[in-house]
PDB file of C-alpha atoms in Angstrom:
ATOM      1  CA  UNK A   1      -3.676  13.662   5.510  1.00  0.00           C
ATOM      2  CA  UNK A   2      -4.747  11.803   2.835  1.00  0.00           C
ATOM      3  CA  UNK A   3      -5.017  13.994  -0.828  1.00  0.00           C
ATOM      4  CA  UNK A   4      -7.405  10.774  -2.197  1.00  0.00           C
ATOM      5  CA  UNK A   5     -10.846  11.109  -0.003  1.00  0.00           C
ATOM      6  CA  UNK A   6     -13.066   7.747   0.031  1.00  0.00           C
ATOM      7  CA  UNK A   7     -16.661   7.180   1.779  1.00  0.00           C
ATOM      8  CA  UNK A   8     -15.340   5.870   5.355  1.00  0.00           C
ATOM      9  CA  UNK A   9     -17.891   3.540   4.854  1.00  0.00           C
ATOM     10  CA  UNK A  10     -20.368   1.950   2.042  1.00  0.00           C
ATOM     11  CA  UNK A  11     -23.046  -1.591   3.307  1.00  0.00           C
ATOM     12  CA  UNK A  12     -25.278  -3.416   0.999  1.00  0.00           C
ATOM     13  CA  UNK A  13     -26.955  -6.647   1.642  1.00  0.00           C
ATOM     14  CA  UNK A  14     -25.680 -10.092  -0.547  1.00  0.00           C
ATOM     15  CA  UNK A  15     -26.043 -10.005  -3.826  1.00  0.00           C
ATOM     16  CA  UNK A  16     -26.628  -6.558  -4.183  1.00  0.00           C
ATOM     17  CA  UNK A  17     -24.288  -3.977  -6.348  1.00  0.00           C
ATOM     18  CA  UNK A  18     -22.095  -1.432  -4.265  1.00  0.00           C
ATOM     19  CA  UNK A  19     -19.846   1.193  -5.223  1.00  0.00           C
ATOM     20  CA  UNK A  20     -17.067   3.278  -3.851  1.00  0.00           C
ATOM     21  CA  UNK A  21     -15.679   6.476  -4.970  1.00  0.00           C
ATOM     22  CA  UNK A  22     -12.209   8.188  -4.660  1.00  0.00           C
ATOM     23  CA  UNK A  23     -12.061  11.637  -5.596  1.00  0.00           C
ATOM     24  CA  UNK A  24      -8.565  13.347  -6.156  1.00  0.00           C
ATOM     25  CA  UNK A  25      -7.735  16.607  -7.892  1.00  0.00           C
ATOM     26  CA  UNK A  26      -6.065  17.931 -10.882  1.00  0.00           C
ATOM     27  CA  UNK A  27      -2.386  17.105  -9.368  1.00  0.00           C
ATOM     28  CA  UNK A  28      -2.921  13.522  -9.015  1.00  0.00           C
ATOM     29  CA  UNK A  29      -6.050  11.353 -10.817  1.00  0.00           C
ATOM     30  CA  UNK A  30      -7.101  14.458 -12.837  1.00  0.00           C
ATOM     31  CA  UNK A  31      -3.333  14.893 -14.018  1.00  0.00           C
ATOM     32  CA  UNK A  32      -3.915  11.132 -15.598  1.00  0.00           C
ATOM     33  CA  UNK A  33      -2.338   9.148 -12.837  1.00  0.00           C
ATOM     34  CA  UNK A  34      -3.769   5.711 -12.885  1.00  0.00           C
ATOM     35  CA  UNK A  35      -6.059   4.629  -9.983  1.00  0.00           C
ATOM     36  CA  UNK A  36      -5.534   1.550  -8.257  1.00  0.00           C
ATOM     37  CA  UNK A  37      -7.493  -1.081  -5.845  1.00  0.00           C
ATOM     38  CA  UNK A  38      -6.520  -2.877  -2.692  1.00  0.00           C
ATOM     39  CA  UNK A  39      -8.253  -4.714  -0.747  1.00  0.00           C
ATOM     40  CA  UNK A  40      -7.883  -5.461   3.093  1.00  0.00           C
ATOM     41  CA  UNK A  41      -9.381  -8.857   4.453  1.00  0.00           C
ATOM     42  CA  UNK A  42      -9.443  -7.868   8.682  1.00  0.00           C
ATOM     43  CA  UNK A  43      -6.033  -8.343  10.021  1.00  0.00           C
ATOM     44  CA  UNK A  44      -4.205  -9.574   6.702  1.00  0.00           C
ATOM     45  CA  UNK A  45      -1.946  -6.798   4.331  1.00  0.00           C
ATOM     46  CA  UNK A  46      -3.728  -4.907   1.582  1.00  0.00           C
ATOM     47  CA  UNK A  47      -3.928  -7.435  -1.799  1.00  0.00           C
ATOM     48  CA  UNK A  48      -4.239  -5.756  -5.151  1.00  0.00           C
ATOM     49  CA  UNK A  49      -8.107  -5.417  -6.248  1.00  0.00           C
ATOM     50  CA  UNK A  50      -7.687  -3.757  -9.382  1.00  0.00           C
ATOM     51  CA  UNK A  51      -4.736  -1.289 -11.337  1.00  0.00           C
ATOM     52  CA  UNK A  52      -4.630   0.480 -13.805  1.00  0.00           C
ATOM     53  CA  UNK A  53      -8.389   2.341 -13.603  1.00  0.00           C
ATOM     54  CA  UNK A  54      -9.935  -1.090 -14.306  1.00  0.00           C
ATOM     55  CA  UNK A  55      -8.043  -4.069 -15.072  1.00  0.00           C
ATOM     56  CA  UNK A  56      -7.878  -7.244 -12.764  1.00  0.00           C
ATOM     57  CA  UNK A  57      -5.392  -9.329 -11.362  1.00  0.00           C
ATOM     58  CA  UNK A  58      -5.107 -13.126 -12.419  1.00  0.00           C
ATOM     59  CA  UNK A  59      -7.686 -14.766  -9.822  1.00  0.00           C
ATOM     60  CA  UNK A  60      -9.738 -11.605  -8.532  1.00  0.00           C
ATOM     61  CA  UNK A  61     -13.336 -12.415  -9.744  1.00  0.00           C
ATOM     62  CA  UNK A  62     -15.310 -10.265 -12.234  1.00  0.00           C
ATOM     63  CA  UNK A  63     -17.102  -8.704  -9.712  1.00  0.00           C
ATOM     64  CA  UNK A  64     -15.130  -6.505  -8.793  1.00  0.00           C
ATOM     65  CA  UNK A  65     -14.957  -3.802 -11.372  1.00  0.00           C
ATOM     66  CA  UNK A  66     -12.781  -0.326 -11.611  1.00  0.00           C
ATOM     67  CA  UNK A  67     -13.564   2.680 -13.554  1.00  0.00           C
ATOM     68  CA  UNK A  68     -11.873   6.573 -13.526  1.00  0.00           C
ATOM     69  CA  UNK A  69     -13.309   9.581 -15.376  1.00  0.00           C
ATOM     70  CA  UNK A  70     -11.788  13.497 -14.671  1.00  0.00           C
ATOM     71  CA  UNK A  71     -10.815  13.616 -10.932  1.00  0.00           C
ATOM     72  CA  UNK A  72     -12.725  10.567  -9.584  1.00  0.00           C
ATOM     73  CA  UNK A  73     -12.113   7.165  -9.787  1.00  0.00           C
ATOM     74  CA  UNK A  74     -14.998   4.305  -8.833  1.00  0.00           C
ATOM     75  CA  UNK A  75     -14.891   0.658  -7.472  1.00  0.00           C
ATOM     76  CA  UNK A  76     -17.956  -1.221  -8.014  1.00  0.00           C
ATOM     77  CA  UNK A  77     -18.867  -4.619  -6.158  1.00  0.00           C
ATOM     78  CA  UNK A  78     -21.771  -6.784  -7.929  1.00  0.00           C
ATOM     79  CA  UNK A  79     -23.464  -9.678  -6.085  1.00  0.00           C
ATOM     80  CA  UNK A  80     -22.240  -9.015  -2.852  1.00  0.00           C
ATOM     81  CA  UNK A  81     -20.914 -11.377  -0.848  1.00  0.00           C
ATOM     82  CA  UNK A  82     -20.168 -11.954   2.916  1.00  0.00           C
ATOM     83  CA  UNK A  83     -16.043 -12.994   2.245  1.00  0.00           C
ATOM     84  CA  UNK A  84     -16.452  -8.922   0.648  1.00  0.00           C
ATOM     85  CA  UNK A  85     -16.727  -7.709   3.741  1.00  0.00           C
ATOM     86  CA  UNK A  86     -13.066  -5.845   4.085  1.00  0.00           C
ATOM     87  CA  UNK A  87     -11.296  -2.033   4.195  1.00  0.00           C
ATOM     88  CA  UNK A  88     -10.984  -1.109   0.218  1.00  0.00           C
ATOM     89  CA  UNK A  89      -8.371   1.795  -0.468  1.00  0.00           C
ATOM     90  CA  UNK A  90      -7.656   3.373  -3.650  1.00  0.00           C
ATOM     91  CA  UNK A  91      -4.107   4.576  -4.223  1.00  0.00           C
ATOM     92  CA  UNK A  92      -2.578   6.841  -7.384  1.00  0.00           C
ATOM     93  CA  UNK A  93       0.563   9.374  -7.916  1.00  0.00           C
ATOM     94  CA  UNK A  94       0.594  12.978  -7.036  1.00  0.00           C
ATOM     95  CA  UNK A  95       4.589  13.605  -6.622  1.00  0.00           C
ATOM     96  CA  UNK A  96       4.332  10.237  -4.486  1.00  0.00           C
ATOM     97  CA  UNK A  97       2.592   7.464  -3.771  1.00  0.00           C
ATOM     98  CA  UNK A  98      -0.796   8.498  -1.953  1.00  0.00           C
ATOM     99  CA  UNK A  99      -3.825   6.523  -1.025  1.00  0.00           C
ATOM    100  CA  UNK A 100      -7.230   7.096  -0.719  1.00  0.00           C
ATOM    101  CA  UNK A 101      -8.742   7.383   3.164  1.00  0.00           C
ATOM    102  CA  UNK A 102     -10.207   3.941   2.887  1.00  0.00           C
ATOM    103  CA  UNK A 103     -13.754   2.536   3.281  1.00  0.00           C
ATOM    104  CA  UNK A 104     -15.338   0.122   5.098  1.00  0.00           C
ATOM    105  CA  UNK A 105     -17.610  -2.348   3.286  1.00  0.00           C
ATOM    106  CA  UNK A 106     -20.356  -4.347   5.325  1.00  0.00           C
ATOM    107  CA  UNK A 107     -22.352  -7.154   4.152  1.00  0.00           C
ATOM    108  CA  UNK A 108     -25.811  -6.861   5.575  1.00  0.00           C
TER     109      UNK A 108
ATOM    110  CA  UNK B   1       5.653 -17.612  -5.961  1.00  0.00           C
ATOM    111  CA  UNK B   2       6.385 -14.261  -4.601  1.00  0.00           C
ATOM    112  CA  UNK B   3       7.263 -13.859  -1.038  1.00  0.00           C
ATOM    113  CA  UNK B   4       8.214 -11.029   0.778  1.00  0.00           C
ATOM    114  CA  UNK B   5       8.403 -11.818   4.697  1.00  0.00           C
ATOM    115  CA  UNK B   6       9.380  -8.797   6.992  1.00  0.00           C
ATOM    116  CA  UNK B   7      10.955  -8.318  10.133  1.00  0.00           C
ATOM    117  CA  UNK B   8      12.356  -6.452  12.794  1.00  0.00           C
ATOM    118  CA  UNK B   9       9.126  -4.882  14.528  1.00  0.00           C
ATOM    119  CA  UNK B  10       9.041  -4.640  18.253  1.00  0.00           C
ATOM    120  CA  UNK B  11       8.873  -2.277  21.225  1.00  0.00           C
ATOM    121  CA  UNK B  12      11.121   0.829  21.308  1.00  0.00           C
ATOM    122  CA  UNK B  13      11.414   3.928  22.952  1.00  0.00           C
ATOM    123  CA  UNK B  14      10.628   7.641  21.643  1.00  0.00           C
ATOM    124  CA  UNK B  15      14.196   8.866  20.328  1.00  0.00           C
ATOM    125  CA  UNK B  16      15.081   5.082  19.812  1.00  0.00           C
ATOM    126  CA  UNK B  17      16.214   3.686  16.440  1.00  0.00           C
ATOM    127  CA  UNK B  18      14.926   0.373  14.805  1.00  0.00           C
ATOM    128  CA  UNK B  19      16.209  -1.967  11.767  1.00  0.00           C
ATOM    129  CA  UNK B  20      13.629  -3.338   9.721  1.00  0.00           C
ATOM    130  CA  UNK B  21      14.282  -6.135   6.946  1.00  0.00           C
ATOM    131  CA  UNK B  22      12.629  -7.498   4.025  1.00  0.00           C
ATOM    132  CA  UNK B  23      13.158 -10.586   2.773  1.00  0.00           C
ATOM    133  CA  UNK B  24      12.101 -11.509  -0.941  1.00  0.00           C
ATOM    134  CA  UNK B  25      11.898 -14.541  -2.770  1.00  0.00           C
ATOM    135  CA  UNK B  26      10.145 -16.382  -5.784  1.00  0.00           C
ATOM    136  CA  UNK B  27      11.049 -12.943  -8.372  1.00  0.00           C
ATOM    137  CA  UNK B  28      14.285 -11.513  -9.264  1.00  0.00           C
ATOM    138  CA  UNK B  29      14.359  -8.826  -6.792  1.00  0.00           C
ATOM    139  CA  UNK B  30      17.281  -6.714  -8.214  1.00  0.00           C
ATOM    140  CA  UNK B  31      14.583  -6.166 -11.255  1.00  0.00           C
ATOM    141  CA  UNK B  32      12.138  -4.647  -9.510  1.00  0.00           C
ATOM    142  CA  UNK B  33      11.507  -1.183  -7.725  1.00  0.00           C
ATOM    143  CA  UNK B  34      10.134  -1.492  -3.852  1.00  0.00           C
ATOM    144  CA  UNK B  35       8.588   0.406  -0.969  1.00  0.00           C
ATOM    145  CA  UNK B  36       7.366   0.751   2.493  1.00  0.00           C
ATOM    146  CA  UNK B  37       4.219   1.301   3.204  1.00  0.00           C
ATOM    147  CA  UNK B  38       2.684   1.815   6.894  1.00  0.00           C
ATOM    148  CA  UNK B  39      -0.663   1.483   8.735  1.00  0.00           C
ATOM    149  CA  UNK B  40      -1.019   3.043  12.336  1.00  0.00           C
ATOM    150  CA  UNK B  41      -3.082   1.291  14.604  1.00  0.00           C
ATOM    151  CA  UNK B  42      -6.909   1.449  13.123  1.00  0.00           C
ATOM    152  CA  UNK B  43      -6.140   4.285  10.402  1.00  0.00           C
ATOM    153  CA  UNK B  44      -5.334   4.005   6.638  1.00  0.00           C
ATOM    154  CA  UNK B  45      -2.354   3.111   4.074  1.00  0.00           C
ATOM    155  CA  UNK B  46       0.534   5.633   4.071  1.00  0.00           C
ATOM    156  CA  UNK B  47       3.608   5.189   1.828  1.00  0.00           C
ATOM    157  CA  UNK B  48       6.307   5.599   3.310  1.00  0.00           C
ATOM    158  CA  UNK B  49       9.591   5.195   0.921  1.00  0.00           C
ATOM    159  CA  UNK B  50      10.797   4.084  -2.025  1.00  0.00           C
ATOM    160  CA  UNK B  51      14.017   2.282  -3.633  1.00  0.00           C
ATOM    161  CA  UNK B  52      14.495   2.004  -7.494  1.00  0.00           C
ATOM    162  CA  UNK B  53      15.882  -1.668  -8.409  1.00  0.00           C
ATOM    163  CA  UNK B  54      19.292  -0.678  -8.339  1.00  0.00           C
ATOM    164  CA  UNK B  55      19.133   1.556  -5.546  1.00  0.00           C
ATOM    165  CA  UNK B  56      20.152   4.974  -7.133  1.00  0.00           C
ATOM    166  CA  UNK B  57      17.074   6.752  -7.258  1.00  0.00           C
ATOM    167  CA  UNK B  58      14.662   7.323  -3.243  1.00  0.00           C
ATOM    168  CA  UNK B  59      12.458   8.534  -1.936  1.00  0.00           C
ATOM    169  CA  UNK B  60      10.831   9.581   1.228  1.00  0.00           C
ATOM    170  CA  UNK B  61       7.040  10.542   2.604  1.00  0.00           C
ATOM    171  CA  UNK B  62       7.833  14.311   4.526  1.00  0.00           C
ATOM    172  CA  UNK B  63       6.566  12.814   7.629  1.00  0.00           C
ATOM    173  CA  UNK B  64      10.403  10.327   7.964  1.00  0.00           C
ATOM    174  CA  UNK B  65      12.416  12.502   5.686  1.00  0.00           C
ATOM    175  CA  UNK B  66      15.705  12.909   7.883  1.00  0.00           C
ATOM    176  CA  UNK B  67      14.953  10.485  10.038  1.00  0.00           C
ATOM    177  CA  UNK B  68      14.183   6.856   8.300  1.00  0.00           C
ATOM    178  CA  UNK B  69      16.989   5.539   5.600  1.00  0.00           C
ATOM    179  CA  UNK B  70      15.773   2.820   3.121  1.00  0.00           C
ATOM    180  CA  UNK B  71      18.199   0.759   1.206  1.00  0.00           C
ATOM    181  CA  UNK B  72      18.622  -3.008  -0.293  1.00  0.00           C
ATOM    182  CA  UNK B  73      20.784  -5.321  -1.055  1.00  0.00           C
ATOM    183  CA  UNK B  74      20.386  -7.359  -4.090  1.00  0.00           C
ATOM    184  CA  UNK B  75      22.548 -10.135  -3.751  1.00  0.00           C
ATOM    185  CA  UNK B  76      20.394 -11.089  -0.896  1.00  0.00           C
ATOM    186  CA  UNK B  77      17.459 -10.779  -1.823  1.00  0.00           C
ATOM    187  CA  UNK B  78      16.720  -7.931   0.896  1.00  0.00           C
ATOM    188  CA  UNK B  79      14.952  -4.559   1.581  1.00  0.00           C
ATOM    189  CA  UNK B  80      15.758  -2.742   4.686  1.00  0.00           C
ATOM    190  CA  UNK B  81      14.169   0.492   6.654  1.00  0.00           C
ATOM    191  CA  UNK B  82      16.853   1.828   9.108  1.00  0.00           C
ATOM    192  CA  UNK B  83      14.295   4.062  11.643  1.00  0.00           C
ATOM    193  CA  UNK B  84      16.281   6.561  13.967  1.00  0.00           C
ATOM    194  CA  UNK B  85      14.259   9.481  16.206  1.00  0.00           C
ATOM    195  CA  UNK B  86      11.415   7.397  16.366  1.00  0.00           C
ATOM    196  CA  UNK B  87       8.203   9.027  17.871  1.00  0.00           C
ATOM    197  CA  UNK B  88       4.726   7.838  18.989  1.00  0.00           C
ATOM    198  CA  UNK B  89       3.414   8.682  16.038  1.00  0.00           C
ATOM    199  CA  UNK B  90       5.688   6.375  14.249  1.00  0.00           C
ATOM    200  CA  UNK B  91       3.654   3.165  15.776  1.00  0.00           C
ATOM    201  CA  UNK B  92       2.415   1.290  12.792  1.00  0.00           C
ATOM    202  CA  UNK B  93       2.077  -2.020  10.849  1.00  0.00           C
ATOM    203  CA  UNK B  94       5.225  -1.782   8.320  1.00  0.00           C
ATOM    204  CA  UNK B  95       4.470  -3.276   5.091  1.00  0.00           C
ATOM    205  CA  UNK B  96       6.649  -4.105   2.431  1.00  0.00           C
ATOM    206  CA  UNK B  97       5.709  -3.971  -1.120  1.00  0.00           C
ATOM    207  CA  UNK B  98       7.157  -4.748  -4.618  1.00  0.00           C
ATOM    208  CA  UNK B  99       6.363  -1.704  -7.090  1.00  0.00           C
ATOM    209  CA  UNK B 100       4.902  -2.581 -10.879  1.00  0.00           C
ATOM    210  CA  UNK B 101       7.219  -1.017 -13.060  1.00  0.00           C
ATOM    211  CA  UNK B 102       6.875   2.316 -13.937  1.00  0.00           C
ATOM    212  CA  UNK B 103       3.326   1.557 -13.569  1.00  0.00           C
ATOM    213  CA  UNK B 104       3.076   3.257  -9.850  1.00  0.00           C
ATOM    214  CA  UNK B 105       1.584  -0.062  -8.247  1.00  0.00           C
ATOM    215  CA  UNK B 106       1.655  -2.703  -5.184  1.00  0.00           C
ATOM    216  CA  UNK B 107       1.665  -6.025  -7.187  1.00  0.00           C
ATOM    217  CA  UNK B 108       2.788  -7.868  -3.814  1.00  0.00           C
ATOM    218  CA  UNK B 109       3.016  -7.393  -0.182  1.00  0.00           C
ATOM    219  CA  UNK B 110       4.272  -8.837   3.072  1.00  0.00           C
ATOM    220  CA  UNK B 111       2.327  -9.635   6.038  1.00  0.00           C
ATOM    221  CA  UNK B 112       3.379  -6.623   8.109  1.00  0.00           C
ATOM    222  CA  UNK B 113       5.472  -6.058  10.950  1.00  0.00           C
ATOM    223  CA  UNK B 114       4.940  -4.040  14.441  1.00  0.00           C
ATOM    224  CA  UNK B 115       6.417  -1.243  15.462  1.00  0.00           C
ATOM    225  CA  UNK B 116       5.572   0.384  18.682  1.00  0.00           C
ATOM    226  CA  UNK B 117       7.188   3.645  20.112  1.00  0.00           C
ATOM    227  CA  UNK B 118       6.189   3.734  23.337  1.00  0.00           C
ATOM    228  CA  UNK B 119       7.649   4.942  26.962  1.00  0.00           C
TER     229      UNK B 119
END
């Protein structure tokens, strides 16, 4: 099982501000393994959201916004919107690649 | 721009062996660390292996250790994931991925393919 545990899932209506968390432990983000972002559009392969705790790819828009502090990383959403609606994982390094158990975001 | 397209998914039996490929293009693969990352049917992300760039240095998730060989080949451009014992439990969308360097991320990833062990 996963060692990264998300919400399964998080809903907020459009426009509204969302957040989802991804707490670890001291062998993997608490060690000082960077958190990372994906984001999974229904039926398409996971695109990166954000890496490195909070920094964007080229082309994802400022909404989306990453943050890490101890043992818990965060992904907040701002001003919702309905093409948001997708699985979100979080993924760092504890002796391997792991992932978080993914949550489900629904636009209202 | 980057592609990785992957194939090789299909229908095999429990016990059964399967050959996946991955084929890059738009990046110098041979620079660039990958991995294989699965999804079983309605669950989460699991990695699954990884190569280093010039193939010395793998690894393997505990639940395919002994079972599942990764390799590539540089000069074309290709990942593969030989599968042998395969079991039920084994069914999943198989993703590959290119690795940031040393930076422990998925910068790019293919559109998936099937694989379903099934009697």
């Amino acid at each position: 099982q996963s060692v990264l545990t998300q919400p399964p899932s998080v809903s907020g209506a459009p426009g509204q501000r969302v957040t989802i968390s991804c707490t670890g432990s001291s062998s993997n983000i608490g060690a000082g393994y960077d958190v990372h972002w994906y984001q999974q559009l229904p039926g398409t392969a996971p695109k990166l959201l954000i890496y490195g705790n909070s920094n964007r790819p080229s082309g994802v828009p400022d909404r989306f916004s990453g943050s890490k502090s101890g043992t818990s990383a965060s992904l907040a959403i701002t001003g919702l919107q309905a093409e948001d609606e997708a699985d979100y994982y979080c993924q760092s390094y504890d002796s391997s690649h792991v992932f978080g158990t993914g949550t489900k975001v629904t636009v209202l | 721009e980057v592609q990785l397209v992957e194939s090789g998914g299909g229908l095999v039996q429990p016990g059964g062996s399967l050959r996946l490929s991955c084929a890059a293009s738009g990046f110098t693969f041979s620079s660039y660390e990958m991995n294989w990352v699965r999804q079983a049917p309605g669950k989460g992300l699991e990695w699954v292996s990884y190569i280093s760039s010039s193939g010395s240095t793998i690894y393997y998730a505990d639940s395919v250790k002994g079972r599942f060989t990764i390799s590539r080949d540089n000069a074309k451009n290709s990942l593969y994931l030989q599968m042998n014992s395969l079991r039920a439990e084994d069914t999943a969308v198989y993703y590959c991925a290119r690795e940031r360097g040393g930076l422990n991320y998925f910068d790019y990833w293919g559109q998936g393919t099937l694989v379903t062990v099934s009697s």
